[in-house]
Amino acid sequence: MKSCQKPVDKYIEYDPVIILINAVLCKAQAYRHILFNTKINIHGKLCIFCLLCEAYIRWLQLQDSSQNTDPDDLIRYAKEWDFYRMFGIASLEQTSFFIGIFITLWWMTPEMLKRKSDFILLLKALLLSTYGKLLLIPAVIWEHDYTPLCLAFIKVFVLISNSQAIRVTLNLNRILPWFAIFFGLILENGVVCLFQKMGWDV
C-alpha cells in the first residue's frame, strides 16, 4: 500500500509453510490470503479425495461389523459395491450440508449472494475448508482405543474451518456462519435418517 509503505496482506511475504500452519490454526487472515491472494485450483480434486477418505472410513467400519472372510468373487464384488455406495452417500450428505448453508445465508444475507460469482467463491471456500477430512486416514491407520474420539475431533475441526471460510468469504460476524452450519447439519442428518429408513447402513 503506497500510503503506509506496507503490504495490505502480510502473508504475501510469508513462507507457505507458515501460511499453512496459520490456516490449520483457523486464523481468519490466513484464510483470507489463501482465498483471495493465491491461485489455488484444487477445489474439485480436494473434494473428491476427502470424500474418498470418508467413504473408506465408513466402508472399513462396515467390513469390521460384517467380519465375512469368504473369498468368493461374489463377496468381493459386494464389498466393492459397498465402497461405491458409501462414496455416494458421503457425496449426498456433503451436498445437502452445503445446500443447507447456501439456503440459510441466502435467506439471512441476500445482499451478499447476489451474483453467481458470489456463490462460486463461497463454494470454493467451503470445499477448501474441508481439508481436515484428510486426517481421517492417519486416524484409522494408527488405530487405537481413542479412534472414535479422534474422528469426533476431526469433525469439529472441519466445522470450525467451514465457519472461518464462510466468515472470511462473506465478511460476516462469528454467529451467522455457525447458524448456517447448524442448518446444514440438520439437512445432512435428515438425509442420513432417510437412508436409514431405506435400510441402508450409513
JSON list of C-alpha atoms in Angstrom, two decimals:
[
{"chain": "A", "resi": 1, "resn": "MET", "atom": "CA", "xyz": [0.00, 0.00, 0.00]},
{"chain": "A", "resi": 2, "resn": "LYS", "atom": "CA", "xyz": [1.52, 3.34, -1.07]},
{"chain": "A", "resi": 3, "resn": "SER", "atom": "CA", "xyz": [0.25, 5.44, 1.84]},
{"chain": "A", "resi": 4, "resn": "CYS", "atom": "CA", "xyz": [1.89, 3.39, 4.59]},
{"chain": "A", "resi": 5, "resn": "GLN", "atom": "CA", "xyz": [4.60, 1.65, 2.53]},
{"chain": "A", "resi": 6, "resn": "LYS", "atom": "CA", "xyz": [3.44, -1.75, 3.84]},
{"chain": "A", "resi": 7, "resn": "PRO", "atom": "CA", "xyz": [1.68, -4.66, 2.17]},
{"chain": "A", "resi": 8, "resn": "VAL", "atom": "CA", "xyz": [-2.04, -4.94, 2.86]},
{"chain": "A", "resi": 9, "resn": "ASP", "atom": "CA", "xyz": [-1.76, -8.73, 3.12]},
{"chain": "A", "resi": 10, "resn": "LYS", "atom": "CA", "xyz": [1.16, -9.60, 5.39]},
{"chain": "A", "resi": 11, "resn": "TYR", "atom": "CA", "xyz": [1.03, -13.25, 4.31]},
{"chain": "A", "resi": 12, "resn": "ILE", "atom": "CA", "xyz": [2.33, -12.30, 0.86]},
{"chain": "A", "resi": 13, "resn": "GLU", "atom": "CA", "xyz": [5.79, -12.14, 2.45]},
{"chain": "A", "resi": 14, "resn": "TYR", "atom": "CA", "xyz": [5.36, -15.34, 4.50]},
{"chain": "A", "resi": 15, "resn": "ASP", "atom": "CA", "xyz": [6.64, -18.81, 3.70]},
{"chain": "A", "resi": 16, "resn": "PRO", "atom": "CA", "xyz": [3.90, -21.22, 2.51]},
{"chain": "A", "resi": 17, "resn": "VAL", "atom": "CA", "xyz": [4.55, -23.48, 5.50]},
{"chain": "A", "resi": 18, "resn": "ILE", "atom": "CA", "xyz": [3.82, -20.59, 7.90]},
{"chain": "A", "resi": 19, "resn": "ILE", "atom": "CA", "xyz": [0.64, -19.80, 5.97]},
{"chain": "A", "resi": 20, "resn": "LEU", "atom": "CA", "xyz": [-0.43, -23.44, 6.17]},
{"chain": "A", "resi": 21, "resn": "ILE", "atom": "CA", "xyz": [0.21, -23.57, 9.93]},
{"chain": "A", "resi": 22, "resn": "ASN", "atom": "CA", "xyz": [-1.84, -20.41, 10.45]},
{"chain": "A", "resi": 23, "resn": "ALA", "atom": "CA", "xyz": [-4.63, -21.86, 8.31]},
{"chain": "A", "resi": 24, "resn": "VAL", "atom": "CA", "xyz": [-4.62, -25.03, 10.43]},
{"chain": "A", "resi": 25, "resn": "LEU", "atom": "CA", "xyz": [-4.92, -22.74, 13.47]},
{"chain": "A", "resi": 26, "resn": "CYS", "atom": "CA", "xyz": [-8.02, -21.29, 11.74]},
{"chain": "A", "resi": 27, "resn": "LYS", "atom": "CA", "xyz": [-6.73, -17.72, 11.60]},
{"chain": "A", "resi": 28, "resn": "ALA", "atom": "CA", "xyz": [-9.06, -15.55, 9.53]},
{"chain": "A", "resi": 29, "resn": "GLN", "atom": "CA", "xyz": [-6.28, -13.55, 7.85]},
{"chain": "A", "resi": 30, "resn": "ALA", "atom": "CA", "xyz": [-4.58, -16.75, 6.64]},
{"chain": "A", "resi": 31, "resn": "TYR", "atom": "CA", "xyz": [-7.88, -17.94, 5.16]},
{"chain": "A", "resi": 32, "resn": "ARG", "atom": "CA", "xyz": [-8.35, -14.55, 3.51]},
{"chain": "A", "resi": 33, "resn": "HIS", "atom": "CA", "xyz": [-4.89, -14.77, 1.93]},
{"chain": "A", "resi": 34, "resn": "ILE", "atom": "CA", "xyz": [-5.49, -18.30, 0.60]},
{"chain": "A", "resi": 35, "resn": "LEU", "atom": "CA", "xyz": [-8.92, -17.50, -0.81]},
{"chain": "A", "resi": 36, "resn": "PHE", "atom": "CA", "xyz": [-8.22, -14.10, -2.36]},
{"chain": "A", "resi": 37, "resn": "ASN", "atom": "CA", "xyz": [-4.47, -13.80, -2.96]},
{"chain": "A", "resi": 38, "resn": "THR", "atom": "CA", "xyz": [-3.44, -17.24, -4.17]},
{"chain": "A", "resi": 39, "resn": "LYS", "atom": "CA", "xyz": [-4.24, -19.12, -7.37]},
{"chain": "A", "resi": 40, "resn": "ILE", "atom": "CA", "xyz": [-5.18, -22.46, -5.84]},
{"chain": "A", "resi": 41, "resn": "ASN", "atom": "CA", "xyz": [-7.24, -24.54, -8.24]},
{"chain": "A", "resi": 42, "resn": "ILE", "atom": "CA", "xyz": [-7.54, -27.88, -6.45]},
{"chain": "A", "resi": 43, "resn": "HIS", "atom": "CA", "xyz": [-11.05, -27.47, -5.07]},
{"chain": "A", "resi": 44, "resn": "GLY", "atom": "CA", "xyz": [-12.59, -30.30, -7.07]},
{"chain": "A", "resi": 45, "resn": "LYS", "atom": "CA", "xyz": [-9.70, -32.72, -6.58]},
{"chain": "A", "resi": 46, "resn": "LEU", "atom": "CA", "xyz": [-9.54, -31.99, -2.86]},
{"chain": "A", "resi": 47, "resn": "CYS", "atom": "CA", "xyz": [-13.30, -32.55, -2.55]},
{"chain": "A", "resi": 48, "resn": "ILE", "atom": "CA", "xyz": [-13.12, -35.92, -4.33]},
{"chain": "A", "resi": 49, "resn": "PHE", "atom": "CA", "xyz": [-10.14, -37.04, -2.26]},
{"chain": "A", "resi": 50, "resn": "CYS", "atom": "CA", "xyz": [-11.81, -36.03, 1.02]},
{"chain": "A", "resi": 51, "resn": "LEU", "atom": "CA", "xyz": [-14.97, -37.89, 0.01]},
{"chain": "A", "resi": 52, "resn": "LEU", "atom": "CA", "xyz": [-12.87, -40.96, -0.82]},
{"chain": "A", "resi": 53, "resn": "CYS", "atom": "CA", "xyz": [-11.28, -40.75, 2.64]},
{"chain": "A", "resi": 54, "resn": "GLU", "atom": "CA", "xyz": [-14.69, -40.54, 4.29]},
{"chain": "A", "resi": 55, "resn": "ALA", "atom": "CA", "xyz": [-16.08, -43.37, 2.16]},
{"chain": "A", "resi": 56, "resn": "TYR", "atom": "CA", "xyz": [-13.07, -45.53, 3.04]},
{"chain": "A", "resi": 57, "resn": "ILE", "atom": "CA", "xyz": [-13.63, -44.96, 6.78]},
{"chain": "A", "resi": 58, "resn": "ARG", "atom": "CA", "xyz": [-17.29, -45.91, 6.52]},
{"chain": "A", "resi": 59, "resn": "TRP", "atom": "CA", "xyz": [-16.51, -48.90, 4.32]},
{"chain": "A", "resi": 60, "resn": "LEU", "atom": "CA", "xyz": [-13.86, -50.10, 6.78]},
{"chain": "A", "resi": 61, "resn": "GLN", "atom": "CA", "xyz": [-16.28, -49.82, 9.69]},
{"chain": "A", "resi": 62, "resn": "LEU", "atom": "CA", "xyz": [-18.87, -51.73, 7.67]},
{"chain": "A", "resi": 63, "resn": "GLN", "atom": "CA", "xyz": [-16.39, -54.53, 6.96]},
{"chain": "A", "resi": 64, "resn": "ASP", "atom": "CA", "xyz": [-15.43, -54.72, 10.63]},
{"chain": "A", "resi": 65, "resn": "SER", "atom": "CA", "xyz": [-19.07, -55.20, 11.55]},
{"chain": "A", "resi": 66, "resn": "SER", "atom": "CA", "xyz": [-19.68, -57.92, 8.94]},
{"chain": "A", "resi": 67, "resn": "GLN", "atom": "CA", "xyz": [-16.49, -59.96, 9.58]},
{"chain": "A", "resi": 68, "resn": "ASN", "atom": "CA", "xyz": [-17.09, -62.05, 6.43]},
{"chain": "A", "resi": 69, "resn": "THR", "atom": "CA", "xyz": [-13.90, -63.77, 5.25]},
{"chain": "A", "resi": 70, "resn": "ASP", "atom": "CA", "xyz": [-15.43, -65.73, 2.35]},
{"chain": "A", "resi": 71, "resn": "PRO", "atom": "CA", "xyz": [-13.03, -65.41, -0.63]},
{"chain": "A", "resi": 72, "resn": "ASP", "atom": "CA", "xyz": [-15.80, -65.93, -3.17]},
{"chain": "A", "resi": 73, "resn": "ASP", "atom": "CA", "xyz": [-15.78, -63.45, -6.10]},
{"chain": "A", "resi": 74, "resn": "LEU", "atom": "CA", "xyz": [-19.39, -62.51, -5.43]},
{"chain": "A", "resi": 75, "resn": "ILE", "atom": "CA", "xyz": [-18.47, -61.46, -1.89]},
{"chain": "A", "resi": 76, "resn": "ARG", "atom": "CA", "xyz": [-15.56, -59.36, -3.15]},
{"chain": "A", "resi": 77, "resn": "TYR", "atom": "CA", "xyz": [-17.78, -57.61, -5.70]},
{"chain": "A", "resi": 78, "resn": "ALA", "atom": "CA", "xyz": [-20.36, -56.96, -2.98]},
{"chain": "A", "resi": 79, "resn": "LYS", "atom": "CA", "xyz": [-17.67, -55.37, -0.79]},
{"chain": "A", "resi": 80, "resn": "GLU", "atom": "CA", "xyz": [-16.51, -53.23, -3.71]},
{"chain": "A", "resi": 81, "resn": "TRP", "atom": "CA", "xyz": [-20.10, -52.11, -4.32]},
{"chain": "A", "resi": 82, "resn": "ASP", "atom": "CA", "xyz": [-20.35, -51.21, -0.63]},
{"chain": "A", "resi": 83, "resn": "PHE", "atom": "CA", "xyz": [-17.41, -48.81, -1.06]},
{"chain": "A", "resi": 84, "resn": "TYR", "atom": "CA", "xyz": [-19.04, -47.10, -4.05]},
{"chain": "A", "resi": 85, "resn": "ARG", "atom": "CA", "xyz": [-22.29, -46.89, -2.10]},
{"chain": "A", "resi": 86, "resn": "MET", "atom": "CA", "xyz": [-20.51, -45.26, 0.83]},
{"chain": "A", "resi": 87, "resn": "PHE", "atom": "CA", "xyz": [-18.90, -42.77, -1.56]},
{"chain": "A", "resi": 88, "resn": "GLY", "atom": "CA", "xyz": [-22.30, -41.91, -2.99]},
{"chain": "A", "resi": 89, "resn": "ILE", "atom": "CA", "xyz": [-23.85, -41.48, 0.45]},
{"chain": "A", "resi": 90, "resn": "ALA", "atom": "CA", "xyz": [-20.94, -39.29, 1.64]},
{"chain": "A", "resi": 91, "resn": "SER", "atom": "CA", "xyz": [-21.33, -37.16, -1.52]},
{"chain": "A", "resi": 92, "resn": "LEU", "atom": "CA", "xyz": [-25.07, -36.70, -0.98]},
{"chain": "A", "resi": 93, "resn": "GLU", "atom": "CA", "xyz": [-24.56, -35.84, 2.69]},
{"chain": "A", "resi": 94, "resn": "GLN", "atom": "CA", "xyz": [-21.94, -33.19, 1.89]},
{"chain": "A", "resi": 95, "resn": "THR", "atom": "CA", "xyz": [-24.12, -31.79, -0.91]},
{"chain": "A", "resi": 96, "resn": "SER", "atom": "CA", "xyz": [-27.10, -31.49, 1.46]},
{"chain": "A", "resi": 97, "resn": "PHE", "atom": "CA", "xyz": [-24.83, -29.85, 4.06]},
{"chain": "A", "resi": 98, "resn": "PHE", "atom": "CA", "xyz": [-23.67, -27.24, 1.55]},
{"chain": "A", "resi": 99, "resn": "ILE", "atom": "CA", "xyz": [-27.24, -26.67, 0.29]},
{"chain": "A", "resi": 100, "resn": "GLY", "atom": "CA", "xyz": [-28.36, -26.03, 3.87]},
{"chain": "A", "resi": 101, "resn": "ILE", "atom": "CA", "xyz": [-25.59, -23.45, 4.28]},
{"chain": "A", "resi": 102, "resn": "PHE", "atom": "CA", "xyz": [-26.39, -21.72, 0.98]},
{"chain": "A", "resi": 103, "resn": "ILE", "atom": "CA", "xyz": [-30.13, -21.55, 1.74]},
{"chain": "A", "resi": 104, "resn": "THR", "atom": "CA", "xyz": [-29.52, -20.09, 5.20]},
{"chain": "A", "resi": 105, "resn": "LEU", "atom": "CA", "xyz": [-27.01, -17.49, 4.03]},
{"chain": "A", "resi": 106, "resn": "TRP", "atom": "CA", "xyz": [-29.11, -16.52, 1.02]},
{"chain": "A", "resi": 107, "resn": "TRP", "atom": "CA", "xyz": [-32.12, -16.08, 3.31]},
{"chain": "A", "resi": 108, "resn": "MET", "atom": "CA", "xyz": [-30.25, -14.18, 6.05]},
{"chain": "A", "resi": 109, "resn": "THR", "atom": "CA", "xyz": [-27.91, -12.08, 3.88]},
{"chain": "A", "resi": 110, "resn": "PRO", "atom": "CA", "xyz": [-29.32, -11.92, 0.31]},
{"chain": "A", "resi": 111, "resn": "GLU", "atom": "CA", "xyz": [-27.17, -8.87, -0.47]},
{"chain": "A", "resi": 112, "resn": "MET", "atom": "CA", "xyz": [-24.02, -10.99, -0.02]},
{"chain": "A", "resi": 113, "resn": "LEU", "atom": "CA", "xyz": [-25.05, -13.61, -2.57]},
{"chain": "A", "resi": 114, "resn": "LYS", "atom": "CA", "xyz": [-26.48, -11.56, -5.42]},
{"chain": "A", "resi": 115, "resn": "ARG", "atom": "CA", "xyz": [-24.31, -12.87, -8.24]},
{"chain": "A", "resi": 116, "resn": "LYS", "atom": "CA", "xyz": [-23.33, -16.29, -9.48]},
{"chain": "A", "resi": 117, "resn": "SER", "atom": "CA", "xyz": [-19.66, -15.46, -8.78]},
{"chain": "A", "resi": 118, "resn": "ASP", "atom": "CA", "xyz": [-20.52, -14.98, -5.08]},
{"chain": "A", "resi": 119, "resn": "PHE", "atom": "CA", "xyz": [-21.96, -18.50, -4.88]},
{"chain": "A", "resi": 120, "resn": "ILE", "atom": "CA", "xyz": [-18.96, -19.95, -6.72]},
{"chain": "A", "resi": 121, "resn": "LEU", "atom": "CA", "xyz": [-16.48, -18.21, -4.41]},
{"chain": "A", "resi": 122, "resn": "LEU", "atom": "CA", "xyz": [-18.32, -19.46, -1.31]},
{"chain": "A", "resi": 123, "resn": "LEU", "atom": "CA", "xyz": [-18.47, -22.99, -2.73]},
{"chain": "A", "resi": 124, "resn": "LYS", "atom": "CA", "xyz": [-14.72, -22.95, -3.39]},
{"chain": "A", "resi": 125, "resn": "ALA", "atom": "CA", "xyz": [-14.09, -21.68, 0.14]},
{"chain": "A", "resi": 126, "resn": "LEU", "atom": "CA", "xyz": [-16.23, -24.45, 1.64]},
{"chain": "A", "resi": 127, "resn": "LEU", "atom": "CA", "xyz": [-14.53, -27.12, -0.47]},
{"chain": "A", "resi": 128, "resn": "LEU", "atom": "CA", "xyz": [-11.06, -25.92, 0.57]},
{"chain": "A", "resi": 129, "resn": "SER", "atom": "CA", "xyz": [-12.10, -25.76, 4.22]},
{"chain": "A", "resi": 130, "resn": "THR", "atom": "CA", "xyz": [-12.92, -29.48, 4.26]},
{"chain": "A", "resi": 131, "resn": "TYR", "atom": "CA", "xyz": [-9.21, -30.33, 4.07]},
{"chain": "A", "resi": 132, "resn": "GLY", "atom": "CA", "xyz": [-9.38, -31.55, 7.67]},
{"chain": "A", "resi": 133, "resn": "LYS", "atom": "CA", "xyz": [-11.05, -34.74, 6.42]},
{"chain": "A", "resi": 134, "resn": "LEU", "atom": "CA", "xyz": [-7.63, -35.82, 5.13]},
{"chain": "A", "resi": 135, "resn": "LEU", "atom": "CA", "xyz": [-6.79, -36.56, 8.77]},
{"chain": "A", "resi": 136, "resn": "LEU", "atom": "CA", "xyz": [-9.29, -39.44, 8.69]},
{"chain": "A", "resi": 137, "resn": "ILE", "atom": "CA", "xyz": [-6.79, -41.75, 7.03]},
{"chain": "A", "resi": 138, "resn": "PRO", "atom": "CA", "xyz": [-3.95, -41.49, 9.61]},
{"chain": "A", "resi": 139, "resn": "ALA", "atom": "CA", "xyz": [-6.59, -41.69, 12.37]},
{"chain": "A", "resi": 140, "resn": "VAL", "atom": "CA", "xyz": [-7.57, -45.11, 11.07]},
{"chain": "A", "resi": 141, "resn": "ILE", "atom": "CA", "xyz": [-4.08, -46.32, 10.10]},
{"chain": "A", "resi": 142, "resn": "TRP", "atom": "CA", "xyz": [-2.85, -45.68, 13.65]},
{"chain": "A", "resi": 143, "resn": "GLU", "atom": "CA", "xyz": [-5.93, -47.34, 15.10]},
{"chain": "A", "resi": 144, "resn": "HIS", "atom": "CA", "xyz": [-6.23, -47.32, 18.89]},
{"chain": "A", "resi": 145, "resn": "ASP", "atom": "CA", "xyz": [-8.85, -47.09, 21.60]},
{"chain": "A", "resi": 146, "resn": "TYR", "atom": "CA", "xyz": [-9.26, -43.35, 21.06]},
{"chain": "A", "resi": 147, "resn": "THR", "atom": "CA", "xyz": [-10.03, -43.56, 17.32]},
{"chain": "A", "resi": 148, "resn": "PRO", "atom": "CA", "xyz": [-13.76, -42.64, 17.75]},
{"chain": "A", "resi": 149, "resn": "LEU", "atom": "CA", "xyz": [-12.69, -39.60, 19.79]},
{"chain": "A", "resi": 150, "resn": "CYS", "atom": "CA", "xyz": [-10.18, -38.61, 17.09]},
{"chain": "A", "resi": 151, "resn": "LEU", "atom": "CA", "xyz": [-12.89, -38.88, 14.42]},
{"chain": "A", "resi": 152, "resn": "ALA", "atom": "CA", "xyz": [-15.14, -36.62, 16.52]},
{"chain": "A", "resi": 153, "resn": "PHE", "atom": "CA", "xyz": [-12.35, -34.04, 16.90]},
{"chain": "A", "resi": 154, "resn": "ILE", "atom": "CA", "xyz": [-11.74, -34.12, 13.13]},
{"chain": "A", "resi": 155, "resn": "LYS", "atom": "CA", "xyz": [-15.45, -33.45, 12.53]},
{"chain": "A", "resi": 156, "resn": "VAL", "atom": "CA", "xyz": [-15.35, -30.46, 14.90]},
{"chain": "A", "resi": 157, "resn": "PHE", "atom": "CA", "xyz": [-12.17, -29.15, 13.25]},
{"chain": "A", "resi": 158, "resn": "VAL", "atom": "CA", "xyz": [-13.77, -29.33, 9.79]},
{"chain": "A", "resi": 159, "resn": "LEU", "atom": "CA", "xyz": [-16.84, -27.44, 11.05]},
{"chain": "A", "resi": 160, "resn": "ILE", "atom": "CA", "xyz": [-14.62, -24.72, 12.57]},
{"chain": "A", "resi": 161, "resn": "SER", "atom": "CA", "xyz": [-12.78, -24.45, 9.24]},
{"chain": "A", "resi": 162, "resn": "ASN", "atom": "CA", "xyz": [-16.11, -24.18, 7.39]},
{"chain": "A", "resi": 163, "resn": "SER", "atom": "CA", "xyz": [-17.15, -21.39, 9.76]},
{"chain": "A", "resi": 164, "resn": "GLN", "atom": "CA", "xyz": [-13.97, -19.42, 9.12]},
{"chain": "A", "resi": 165, "resn": "ALA", "atom": "CA", "xyz": [-14.29, -19.90, 5.36]},
{"chain": "A", "resi": 166, "resn": "ILE", "atom": "CA", "xyz": [-17.85, -18.52, 5.39]},
{"chain": "A", "resi": 167, "resn": "ARG", "atom": "CA", "xyz": [-16.88, -15.65, 7.67]},
{"chain": "A", "resi": 168, "resn": "VAL", "atom": "CA", "xyz": [-13.91, -14.59, 5.54]},
{"chain": "A", "resi": 169, "resn": "THR", "atom": "CA", "xyz": [-15.64, -15.01, 2.18]},
{"chain": "A", "resi": 170, "resn": "LEU", "atom": "CA", "xyz": [-18.75, -13.00, 3.05]},
{"chain": "A", "resi": 171, "resn": "ASN", "atom": "CA", "xyz": [-17.18, -10.76, 5.72]},
{"chain": "A", "resi": 172, "resn": "LEU", "atom": "CA", "xyz": [-19.68, -11.80, 8.39]},
{"chain": "A", "resi": 173, "resn": "ASN", "atom": "CA", "xyz": [-19.66, -11.89, 12.17]},
{"chain": "A", "resi": 174, "resn": "ARG", "atom": "CA", "xyz": [-18.96, -15.11, 14.08]},
{"chain": "A", "resi": 175, "resn": "ILE", "atom": "CA", "xyz": [-22.58, -16.05, 14.83]},
{"chain": "A", "resi": 176, "resn": "LEU", "atom": "CA", "xyz": [-24.16, -16.18, 11.37]},
{"chain": "A", "resi": 177, "resn": "PRO", "atom": "CA", "xyz": [-21.73, -18.75, 9.88]},
{"chain": "A", "resi": 178, "resn": "TRP", "atom": "CA", "xyz": [-22.44, -21.10, 12.80]},
{"chain": "A", "resi": 179, "resn": "PHE", "atom": "CA", "xyz": [-26.18, -20.62, 12.32]},
{"chain": "A", "resi": 180, "resn": "ALA", "atom": "CA", "xyz": [-25.77, -21.61, 8.65]},
{"chain": "A", "resi": 181, "resn": "ILE", "atom": "CA", "xyz": [-23.63, -24.62, 9.60]},
{"chain": "A", "resi": 182, "resn": "PHE", "atom": "CA", "xyz": [-26.24, -25.70, 12.17]},
{"chain": "A", "resi": 183, "resn": "PHE", "atom": "CA", "xyz": [-28.96, -25.64, 9.50]},
{"chain": "A", "resi": 184, "resn": "GLY", "atom": "CA", "xyz": [-26.63, -27.51, 7.12]},
{"chain": "A", "resi": 185, "resn": "LEU", "atom": "CA", "xyz": [-26.12, -30.22, 9.74]},
{"chain": "A", "resi": 186, "resn": "ILE", "atom": "CA", "xyz": [-29.88, -30.55, 10.20]},
{"chain": "A", "resi": 187, "resn": "LEU", "atom": "CA", "xyz": [-30.33, -31.09, 6.46]},
{"chain": "A", "resi": 188, "resn": "GLU", "atom": "CA", "xyz": [-27.41, -33.53, 6.37]},
{"chain": "A", "resi": 189, "resn": "ASN", "atom": "CA", "xyz": [-28.82, -35.55, 9.28]},
{"chain": "A", "resi": 190, "resn": "GLY", "atom": "CA", "xyz": [-32.19, -35.57, 7.50]},
{"chain": "A", "resi": 191, "resn": "VAL", "atom": "CA", "xyz": [-30.53, -37.28, 4.55]},
{"chain": "A", "resi": 192, "resn": "VAL", "atom": "CA", "xyz": [-28.88, -39.80, 6.93]},
{"chain": "A", "resi": 193, "resn": "CYS", "atom": "CA", "xyz": [-32.26, -40.60, 8.51]},
{"chain": "A", "resi": 194, "resn": "LEU", "atom": "CA", "xyz": [-33.73, -41.08, 5.04]},
{"chain": "A", "resi": 195, "resn": "PHE", "atom": "CA", "xyz": [-31.05, -43.62, 4.12]},
{"chain": "A", "resi": 196, "resn": "GLN", "atom": "CA", "xyz": [-31.53, -45.43, 7.42]},
{"chain": "A", "resi": 197, "resn": "LYS", "atom": "CA", "xyz": [-35.27, -45.70, 6.78]},
{"chain": "A", "resi": 198, "resn": "MET", "atom": "CA", "xyz": [-34.43, -47.24, 3.43]},
{"chain": "A", "resi": 199, "resn": "GLY", "atom": "CA", "xyz": [-32.49, -49.91, 5.33]},
{"chain": "A", "resi": 200, "resn": "TRP", "atom": "CA", "xyz": [-29.02, -48.78, 4.23]},
{"chain": "A", "resi": 201, "resn": "ASP", "atom": "CA", "xyz": [-26.03, -48.85, 6.56]},
{"chain": "A", "resi": 202, "resn": "VAL", "atom": "CA", "xyz": [-24.63, -45.32, 6.79]}
]
